[in-house]
Amino acid sequence: MAESTQAELKTSWYLLGPAFVAAIAYVDPGNVAANVSSGAQFGYLLLWVVVVANVLAGLVQYLSAKLGLVTGQSLPQAIGKQMSRPLRLAFWVQAELVAMATDVAEMVGGAIALRVLFGLPLLLGGVITGAVSLLLLTVKDRRGQLLFERVITGLLLVIAVGFAASFFVATPPPEDVLNGLLPRFRGTESVLLAAAIMGATVMPHAVYLHSGLALDRHGHPHAGRSRRRLLRVTRLDVALAMAIAGTVNAAMLLVAAINLQHHQVAASIEGAYAAIHDTLGATIAVLFAIGLLASGLASASVGAYAGALIMQGLLQRSIPMLMRRLITLCPAVVILALGFDPTRSLVLSQVVLSFGIPFAVLPLVRLTSNRGLMGSDTNHPATTVLGWAVAVLVSLLNVVLIYLTVTS
């Protein structure tokens, strides 16, 4: 019996992985921009938003993976089957806009990292980021999902080390950290940044993607012991991945609060790099830049993967990855070519993402609450209530953001 349990545990560890790919979306350059801007402008004030967003994201990611395992459909496929063709096309348009906003974050973040590390122009750095992300996708196409998961998980560890390294040199005061866990805002800009943090954490494309990742990796197990075991492993997978992502996100905000607040430096990613370089030394600053570069490269490839899944599920047709990638990269290339402020562009891209969250979360909660579709794996009523609360919370945050922006 003990040997059987031990063997099952080893197999369970082998089954981990899809959530770590999805978690890349939660530590992308958009997160860096939102968290750095928040820490620089408001110190520890919005730390509570990072924590809440991470917990809610974990719930949503598990529901997405569960939908894929139980129904044998990705979330975009399941949504598309519920809609008429005109409505499905309209839904795809908003999902595609979300994908473009995602690409803005990944491309601009990678470009900033390459400029900081090697002095490359932003436009050239963005093009290189897009090209390398395509190379990473060829790993999945030619060598399979398992190797792709391992490559992305390795990059996730690089990101974690890069953004958390500064804590070996300077740690925040515990009382300030605890104070940052008290929910509150301070003016319109803090609400804007809260929406950006939420949009950068509960990422729509990651919600769509996780159902497909779980399905591609594990298939569609029949109801019974094997499915229950896979769902338990999936919960562990999500918990571990989101714990890493949440720690990294909190670290970004805290690093900015320590090194940028009350300093005469720009509230930007490059400002954070300069401040870290001046206060903590060149080695820590380079690790920060390497983490940012790994974030841009990994999240760009994962974003392209999600975009292809969304298009296939909603349009019910497959479009060559290169063509799709060129289309969604256009806005990012234009932003870089016209010289818009890169960090501000990143933050605003995350606000756009936050407007896409209800379109992903509301159908997900409805589908996973449908007993006819999910059978015995239907959501617990408390889970359903919490899922609806996530969508309502983000929607209300966006309404408040619009009101404060118009009236300020």
Short mmCIF file of C-alpha atoms in Angstrom, two decimals:
data_model
loop_
_atom_site.label_atom_id
_atom_site.label_comp_id
_atom_site.label_asym_id
_atom_site.label_seq_id
_atom_site.Cartn_x
_atom_site.Cartn_y
_atom_site.Cartn_z
CA MET A 1 0.00 0.00 0.00
CA ALA A 2 2.81 2.41 0.93
CA GLU A 3 4.66 1.57 -2.30
CA SER A 4 1.49 2.23 -4.32
CA THR A 5 1.00 5.62 -2.63
CA GLN A 6 4.64 6.55 -3.22
CA ALA A 7 4.43 5.57 -6.91
CA GLU A 8 1.24 7.58 -7.30
CA LEU A 9 2.89 10.60 -5.69
CA LYS A 10 5.83 10.38 -8.11
CA THR A 11 3.43 10.14 -11.03
CA SER A 12 1.48 13.12 -9.70
CA TRP A 13 4.62 15.26 -9.70
CA TYR A 14 5.22 14.21 -13.30
CA LEU A 15 1.74 15.46 -14.21
CA LEU A 16 2.47 19.00 -12.98
CA GLY A 17 3.24 21.65 -15.59
CA PRO A 18 0.28 23.25 -17.43
CA ALA A 19 -0.33 25.77 -14.63
CA PHE A 20 3.31 26.86 -14.74
CA VAL A 21 2.92 27.74 -18.42
CA ALA A 22 -0.27 29.69 -17.68
CA ALA A 23 1.47 31.38 -14.70
CA ILE A 24 3.91 33.06 -17.09
CA ALA A 25 1.02 35.36 -17.97
CA TYR A 26 1.02 36.53 -14.34
CA VAL A 27 4.66 37.63 -14.32
CA ASP A 28 4.83 39.27 -17.73
CA PRO A 29 6.22 42.77 -18.43
CA GLY A 30 2.75 44.23 -17.92
CA ASN A 31 2.87 43.02 -14.32
CA VAL A 32 6.31 44.57 -13.96
CA ALA A 33 5.07 47.95 -15.24
CA ALA A 34 1.90 47.93 -13.12
CA ASN A 35 3.67 46.81 -9.95
CA VAL A 36 6.69 49.09 -10.39
CA SER A 37 4.45 52.09 -11.08
CA SER A 38 2.31 51.24 -8.04
CA GLY A 39 5.27 50.84 -5.71
CA ALA A 40 7.00 53.97 -6.98
CA GLN A 41 3.96 56.23 -6.72
CA PHE A 42 2.11 54.79 -3.73
CA GLY A 43 4.64 52.69 -1.86
CA TYR A 44 2.97 49.70 -0.19
CA LEU A 45 -0.58 51.02 -0.64
CA LEU A 46 -1.69 48.58 -3.36
CA LEU A 47 0.02 45.44 -2.06
CA TRP A 48 -3.41 44.15 -1.05
CA VAL A 49 -4.54 44.34 -4.68
CA VAL A 50 -1.63 42.07 -5.71
CA VAL A 51 -2.59 39.50 -3.04
CA VAL A 52 -6.32 39.54 -3.81
CA ALA A 53 -5.74 39.37 -7.56
CA ASN A 54 -3.42 36.40 -7.18
CA VAL A 55 -5.88 34.43 -5.04
CA LEU A 56 -8.74 35.13 -7.45
CA ALA A 57 -6.54 34.20 -10.41
CA GLY A 58 -5.80 30.82 -8.83
CA LEU A 59 -9.50 30.05 -8.56
CA VAL A 60 -10.18 31.08 -12.15
CA GLN A 61 -7.23 29.10 -13.52
CA TYR A 62 -8.39 25.94 -11.75
CA LEU A 63 -11.90 26.31 -13.14
CA SER A 64 -10.48 26.71 -16.64
CA ALA A 65 -8.33 23.59 -16.34
CA LYS A 66 -11.26 21.65 -14.87
CA LEU A 67 -13.48 22.63 -17.79
CA GLY A 68 -10.93 21.25 -20.25
CA LEU A 69 -10.44 17.97 -18.39
CA VAL A 70 -14.12 17.29 -17.75
CA THR A 71 -15.66 18.37 -21.08
CA GLY A 72 -12.82 17.67 -23.50
CA GLN A 73 -13.20 21.21 -24.85
CA SER A 74 -11.14 24.36 -24.47
CA LEU A 75 -12.95 27.39 -23.03
CA PRO A 76 -13.09 29.15 -26.45
CA GLN A 77 -14.58 25.99 -28.00
CA ALA A 78 -17.17 25.68 -25.23
CA ILE A 79 -18.11 29.35 -25.54
CA GLY A 80 -18.30 29.16 -29.33
CA LYS A 81 -20.72 26.23 -29.21
CA GLN A 82 -23.14 28.32 -27.14
CA MET A 83 -23.28 31.19 -29.64
CA SER A 84 -24.65 31.98 -33.07
CA ARG A 85 -22.07 32.82 -35.74
CA PRO A 86 -22.48 36.67 -35.57
CA LEU A 87 -22.22 36.65 -31.77
CA ARG A 88 -19.25 34.29 -31.92
CA LEU A 89 -17.45 36.64 -34.34
CA ALA A 90 -18.15 39.66 -32.09
CA PHE A 91 -16.83 37.74 -29.10
CA TRP A 92 -13.71 36.82 -31.08
CA VAL A 93 -13.07 40.50 -31.94
CA GLN A 94 -12.91 41.49 -28.26
CA ALA A 95 -10.73 38.46 -27.49
CA GLU A 96 -8.40 39.42 -30.34
CA LEU A 97 -8.13 42.99 -29.00
CA VAL A 98 -7.16 41.49 -25.65
CA ALA A 99 -4.52 39.38 -27.42
CA MET A 100 -3.12 42.51 -29.07
CA ALA A 101 -2.97 44.31 -25.72
CA THR A 102 -1.11 41.30 -24.35
CA ASP A 103 1.42 41.49 -27.18
CA VAL A 104 1.99 45.18 -26.45
CA ALA A 105 3.07 44.27 -22.93
CA GLU A 106 5.32 41.40 -23.95
CA MET A 107 7.02 43.17 -26.86
CA VAL A 108 7.56 46.46 -25.06
CA GLY A 109 8.84 44.70 -21.94
CA GLY A 110 11.33 42.64 -23.91
CA ALA A 111 12.44 45.75 -25.80
CA ILE A 112 13.06 47.65 -22.55
CA ALA A 113 15.11 44.75 -21.17
CA LEU A 114 17.27 44.58 -24.32
CA ARG A 115 17.82 48.34 -24.24
CA VAL A 116 18.86 48.22 -20.59
CA LEU A 117 21.14 45.21 -21.07
CA PHE A 118 22.63 45.91 -24.51
CA GLY A 119 21.65 49.45 -25.47
CA LEU A 120 19.47 48.29 -28.40
CA PRO A 121 16.82 50.65 -29.82
CA LEU A 122 13.33 49.85 -28.57
CA LEU A 123 11.97 48.98 -32.01
CA LEU A 124 14.80 46.54 -32.73
CA GLY A 125 14.43 45.01 -29.27
CA GLY A 126 10.70 44.51 -29.83
CA VAL A 127 11.29 42.78 -33.16
CA ILE A 128 13.89 40.49 -31.56
CA THR A 129 11.47 39.64 -28.74
CA GLY A 130 8.77 38.72 -31.25
CA ALA A 131 11.18 36.58 -33.28
CA VAL A 132 12.50 34.67 -30.24
CA SER A 133 8.95 34.02 -29.04
CA LEU A 134 8.24 32.32 -32.36
CA LEU A 135 11.35 30.17 -31.91
CA LEU A 136 10.07 29.09 -28.49
CA LEU A 137 6.78 28.09 -30.08
CA THR A 138 8.61 25.83 -32.53
CA VAL A 139 9.79 23.86 -29.49
CA LYS A 140 6.17 22.96 -28.77
CA ASP A 141 5.32 22.24 -32.40
CA ARG A 142 8.36 20.02 -33.05
CA ARG A 143 9.21 18.52 -29.66
CA GLY A 144 5.84 18.42 -27.93
CA GLN A 145 4.15 20.18 -25.03
CA LEU A 146 6.15 18.51 -22.25
CA LEU A 147 9.47 20.00 -23.38
CA PHE A 148 7.77 23.35 -23.97
CA GLU A 149 6.45 23.25 -20.40
CA ARG A 150 9.94 22.56 -19.07
CA VAL A 151 11.46 25.44 -21.06
CA ILE A 152 8.76 27.85 -19.87
CA THR A 153 9.06 26.62 -16.26
CA GLY A 154 12.83 27.20 -16.45
CA LEU A 155 12.21 30.76 -17.64
CA LEU A 156 9.70 31.21 -14.78
CA LEU A 157 12.45 30.33 -12.30
CA VAL A 158 14.80 32.82 -14.01
CA ILE A 159 12.09 35.47 -13.67
CA ALA A 160 11.56 34.64 -9.99
CA VAL A 161 15.29 34.89 -9.21
CA GLY A 162 15.68 38.06 -11.25
CA PHE A 163 12.89 39.97 -9.53
CA ALA A 164 13.41 38.62 -5.99
CA ALA A 165 17.22 38.89 -5.86
CA SER A 166 17.13 42.37 -4.34
CA PHE A 167 15.60 40.97 -1.14
CA PHE A 168 18.94 39.41 -0.32
CA VAL A 169 20.26 42.97 -0.07
CA ALA A 170 17.37 45.13 1.20
CA THR A 171 14.11 44.03 2.84
CA PRO A 172 11.01 46.18 3.45
CA PRO A 173 9.90 47.14 6.98
CA PRO A 174 7.39 44.49 8.18
CA GLU A 175 4.97 47.10 9.54
CA ASP A 176 4.79 48.83 6.15
CA VAL A 177 4.12 45.52 4.41
CA LEU A 178 1.29 44.71 6.83
CA ASN A 179 -0.15 48.19 6.35
CA GLY A 180 -0.15 47.59 2.58
CA LEU A 181 -2.50 44.64 3.08
CA LEU A 182 -5.33 46.95 4.27
CA PRO A 183 -7.74 47.54 1.32
CA ARG A 184 -7.95 51.21 0.30
CA PHE A 185 -7.25 53.64 -2.54
CA ARG A 186 -5.79 57.13 -2.80
CA GLY A 187 -7.23 59.01 -5.76
CA THR A 188 -7.89 58.25 -9.41
CA GLU A 189 -4.36 57.15 -10.28
CA SER A 190 -4.37 54.49 -7.56
CA VAL A 191 -7.63 53.08 -8.99
CA LEU A 192 -6.08 53.08 -12.47
CA LEU A 193 -3.07 51.17 -11.17
CA ALA A 194 -5.32 48.76 -9.24
CA ALA A 195 -7.20 48.02 -12.47
CA ALA A 196 -3.85 47.53 -14.20
CA ILE A 197 -2.66 45.12 -11.49
CA MET A 198 -5.93 43.19 -11.71
CA GLY A 199 -5.78 43.11 -15.51
CA ALA A 200 -2.15 42.01 -15.40
CA THR A 201 -2.90 39.25 -12.88
CA VAL A 202 -6.28 37.79 -13.83
CA MET A 203 -5.26 37.69 -17.50
CA PRO A 204 -8.04 36.86 -20.00
CA HIS A 205 -5.78 35.00 -22.43
CA ALA A 206 -4.44 32.83 -19.58
CA VAL A 207 -8.02 31.97 -18.59
CA TYR A 208 -8.76 30.84 -22.15
CA LEU A 209 -5.42 29.05 -22.43
CA HIS A 210 -5.37 26.89 -19.32
CA SER A 211 -8.31 24.76 -20.47
CA GLY A 212 -6.41 23.95 -23.66
CA LEU A 213 -3.13 23.31 -21.84
CA ALA A 214 -4.76 20.80 -19.48
CA LEU A 215 -6.55 19.13 -22.37
CA ASP A 216 -3.43 18.91 -24.54
CA ARG A 217 -1.37 17.49 -21.69
CA HIS A 218 -3.84 15.12 -20.01
CA GLY A 219 -6.52 14.45 -22.61
CA HIS A 220 -10.16 13.91 -21.67
CA PRO A 221 -10.24 11.34 -18.84
CA HIS A 222 -13.43 9.41 -18.17
CA ALA A 223 -15.37 10.15 -15.01
CA GLY A 224 -14.07 8.20 -12.05
CA ARG A 225 -10.87 7.68 -10.10
CA SER A 226 -8.43 8.85 -12.80
CA ARG A 227 -10.30 12.12 -13.38
CA ARG A 228 -10.60 12.82 -9.64
CA ARG A 229 -6.86 12.25 -9.31
CA LEU A 230 -6.09 14.55 -12.24
CA LEU A 231 -8.27 17.27 -10.71
CA ARG A 232 -6.39 16.91 -7.39
CA VAL A 233 -3.06 17.17 -9.23
CA THR A 234 -4.39 20.20 -11.12
CA ARG A 235 -5.28 21.94 -7.86
CA LEU A 236 -1.72 21.33 -6.63
CA ASP A 237 -0.32 22.49 -9.98
CA VAL A 238 -2.30 25.75 -9.80
CA ALA A 239 -1.47 26.34 -6.11
CA LEU A 240 2.29 25.95 -6.66
CA ALA A 241 2.37 28.03 -9.85
CA MET A 242 0.30 30.85 -8.40
CA ALA A 243 2.35 30.86 -5.18
CA ILE A 244 5.46 31.52 -7.28
CA ALA A 245 3.69 34.12 -9.43
CA GLY A 246 2.20 35.87 -6.40
CA THR A 247 5.56 36.03 -4.63
CA VAL A 248 7.20 37.50 -7.73
CA ASN A 249 4.46 40.10 -8.17
CA ALA A 250 4.64 41.16 -4.55
CA ALA A 251 8.43 41.35 -4.86
CA MET A 252 8.16 43.70 -7.85
CA LEU A 253 5.93 46.13 -5.95
CA LEU A 254 8.06 45.97 -2.80
CA VAL A 255 11.30 46.51 -4.74
CA ALA A 256 9.81 49.63 -6.30
CA ALA A 257 8.45 50.85 -2.94
CA ILE A 258 11.90 50.45 -1.36
CA ASN A 259 14.02 51.84 -4.17
CA LEU A 260 11.84 54.32 -6.08
CA GLN A 261 9.42 55.91 -3.61
CA HIS A 262 10.69 59.28 -2.35
CA HIS A 263 13.56 59.10 -4.86
CA GLN A 264 14.02 61.55 -7.72
CA VAL A 265 13.70 58.90 -10.43
CA ALA A 266 11.03 58.16 -13.02
CA ALA A 267 8.24 55.78 -12.02
CA SER A 268 9.15 53.43 -14.85
CA ILE A 269 10.82 50.09 -15.44
CA GLU A 270 14.00 51.83 -16.55
CA GLY A 271 13.77 54.09 -13.53
CA ALA A 272 13.51 51.01 -11.34
CA TYR A 273 16.59 49.52 -13.02
CA ALA A 274 18.56 52.75 -12.49
CA ALA A 275 17.49 53.02 -8.85
CA ILE A 276 18.33 49.38 -8.14
CA HIS A 277 21.70 49.87 -9.85
CA ASP A 278 22.46 52.92 -7.70
CA THR A 279 21.23 51.52 -4.39
CA LEU A 280 21.83 47.76 -4.62
CA GLY A 281 24.61 47.46 -7.15
CA ALA A 282 25.15 46.39 -10.76
CA THR A 283 24.74 42.65 -10.16
CA ILE A 284 21.23 42.94 -8.68
CA ALA A 285 20.25 45.42 -11.42
CA VAL A 286 21.43 43.04 -14.16
CA LEU A 287 19.47 40.18 -12.55
CA PHE A 288 16.40 42.42 -12.58
CA ALA A 289 16.91 43.14 -16.30
CA ILE A 290 17.47 39.45 -17.09
CA GLY A 291 14.24 38.60 -15.25
CA LEU A 292 12.43 41.20 -17.34
CA LEU A 293 13.89 39.80 -20.58
CA ALA A 294 12.93 36.22 -19.65
CA SER A 295 9.47 37.52 -18.78
CA GLY A 296 9.03 39.17 -22.17
CA LEU A 297 10.29 36.19 -24.17
CA ALA A 298 8.32 33.52 -22.29
CA SER A 299 5.08 35.47 -22.03
CA ALA A 300 5.18 36.44 -25.71
CA SER A 301 5.30 32.79 -26.74
CA VAL A 302 2.58 31.81 -24.27
CA GLY A 303 0.43 34.72 -25.47
CA ALA A 304 0.78 33.57 -29.09
CA TYR A 305 -0.17 30.04 -28.02
CA ALA A 306 -3.30 31.43 -26.33
CA GLY A 307 -4.18 33.55 -29.36
CA ALA A 308 -4.08 30.53 -31.65
CA LEU A 309 -6.29 28.56 -29.24
CA ILE A 310 -8.82 31.43 -29.05
CA MET A 311 -8.96 31.80 -32.82
CA GLN A 312 -9.36 28.07 -33.39
CA GLY A 313 -12.10 27.76 -30.78
CA LEU A 314 -14.16 30.80 -31.75
CA LEU A 315 -13.58 31.00 -35.51
CA GLN A 316 -13.43 27.21 -35.83
CA ARG A 317 -10.52 27.46 -38.22
CA SER A 318 -6.75 27.31 -37.92
CA ILE A 319 -4.61 30.18 -39.20
CA PRO A 320 -0.82 29.82 -39.62
CA MET A 321 0.96 30.95 -36.46
CA LEU A 322 3.29 33.32 -38.33
CA MET A 323 0.43 35.18 -40.00
CA ARG A 324 -1.53 35.44 -36.74
CA ARG A 325 1.59 36.57 -34.90
CA LEU A 326 2.33 39.32 -37.42
CA ILE A 327 -1.22 40.68 -37.10
CA THR A 328 -1.26 40.85 -33.31
CA LEU A 329 2.26 42.33 -33.14
CA CYS A 330 1.34 45.33 -35.30
CA PRO A 331 0.06 47.58 -32.44
CA ALA A 332 3.19 46.91 -30.37
CA VAL A 333 5.47 47.71 -33.32
CA VAL A 334 3.56 50.96 -33.97
CA ILE A 335 3.84 52.01 -30.31
CA LEU A 336 7.58 51.34 -30.30
CA ALA A 337 8.12 53.05 -33.67
CA LEU A 338 6.21 56.21 -32.64
CA GLY A 339 8.15 56.55 -29.41
CA PHE A 340 5.31 56.42 -26.88
CA ASP A 341 6.37 56.16 -23.24
CA PRO A 342 7.00 52.40 -22.88
CA THR A 343 6.08 51.99 -19.21
CA ARG A 344 2.88 54.01 -19.59
CA SER A 345 1.98 51.96 -22.66
CA LEU A 346 2.48 48.79 -20.61
CA VAL A 347 0.23 50.02 -17.80
CA LEU A 348 -2.54 51.06 -20.20
CA SER A 349 -2.32 47.70 -21.98
CA GLN A 350 -3.08 46.03 -18.65
CA VAL A 351 -6.11 48.28 -18.16
CA VAL A 352 -7.37 47.09 -21.57
CA LEU A 353 -6.84 43.52 -20.38
CA SER A 354 -8.89 44.17 -17.25
CA PHE A 355 -11.86 45.09 -19.47
CA GLY A 356 -11.55 41.67 -21.13
CA ILE A 357 -11.67 39.71 -17.87
CA PRO A 358 -15.49 39.53 -17.49
CA PHE A 359 -15.82 38.17 -21.05
CA ALA A 360 -13.58 35.25 -20.06
CA VAL A 361 -14.63 34.70 -16.44
CA LEU A 362 -18.42 35.01 -16.71
CA PRO A 363 -18.79 32.28 -19.37
CA LEU A 364 -16.27 30.11 -17.50
CA VAL A 365 -18.25 30.25 -14.26
CA ARG A 366 -21.53 29.66 -16.08
CA LEU A 367 -20.16 26.65 -17.97
CA THR A 368 -18.52 25.02 -14.94
CA SER A 369 -21.78 25.53 -12.98
CA ASN A 370 -23.79 23.66 -15.63
CA ARG A 371 -24.55 20.19 -14.26
CA GLY A 372 -25.63 18.96 -17.67
CA LEU A 373 -22.16 19.76 -18.99
CA MET A 374 -19.98 19.02 -15.94
CA GLY A 375 -21.91 16.19 -14.26
CA SER A 376 -20.58 15.31 -10.81
CA ASP A 377 -17.72 17.81 -11.24
CA THR A 378 -20.05 20.80 -11.27
CA ASN A 379 -18.83 23.71 -9.15
CA HIS A 380 -19.69 23.75 -5.47
CA PRO A 381 -22.23 26.57 -4.89
CA ALA A 382 -19.64 28.52 -2.87
CA THR A 383 -17.18 28.26 -5.76
CA THR A 384 -19.81 29.55 -8.17
CA VAL A 385 -20.59 32.51 -5.92
CA LEU A 386 -16.89 33.36 -5.60
CA GLY A 387 -16.45 33.04 -9.37
CA TRP A 388 -19.28 35.48 -10.04
CA ALA A 389 -17.77 37.78 -7.41
CA VAL A 390 -14.47 37.88 -9.34
CA ALA A 391 -16.18 39.03 -12.52
CA VAL A 392 -18.39 41.54 -10.69
CA LEU A 393 -15.43 42.94 -8.72
CA VAL A 394 -13.39 43.59 -11.86
CA SER A 395 -16.39 45.06 -13.68
CA LEU A 396 -17.12 47.45 -10.81
CA LEU A 397 -13.46 48.44 -10.65
CA ASN A 398 -13.59 49.34 -14.33
CA VAL A 399 -16.79 51.37 -13.88
CA VAL A 400 -15.20 53.31 -11.00
CA LEU A 401 -12.10 53.85 -13.11
CA ILE A 402 -14.13 55.33 -15.99
CA TYR A 403 -16.11 57.59 -13.63
CA LEU A 404 -13.03 58.92 -11.83
CA THR A 405 -11.17 59.47 -15.10
CA VAL A 406 -14.09 61.42 -16.67
CA THR A 407 -14.83 63.54 -13.60
CA SER A 408 -11.24 64.31 -12.58
#
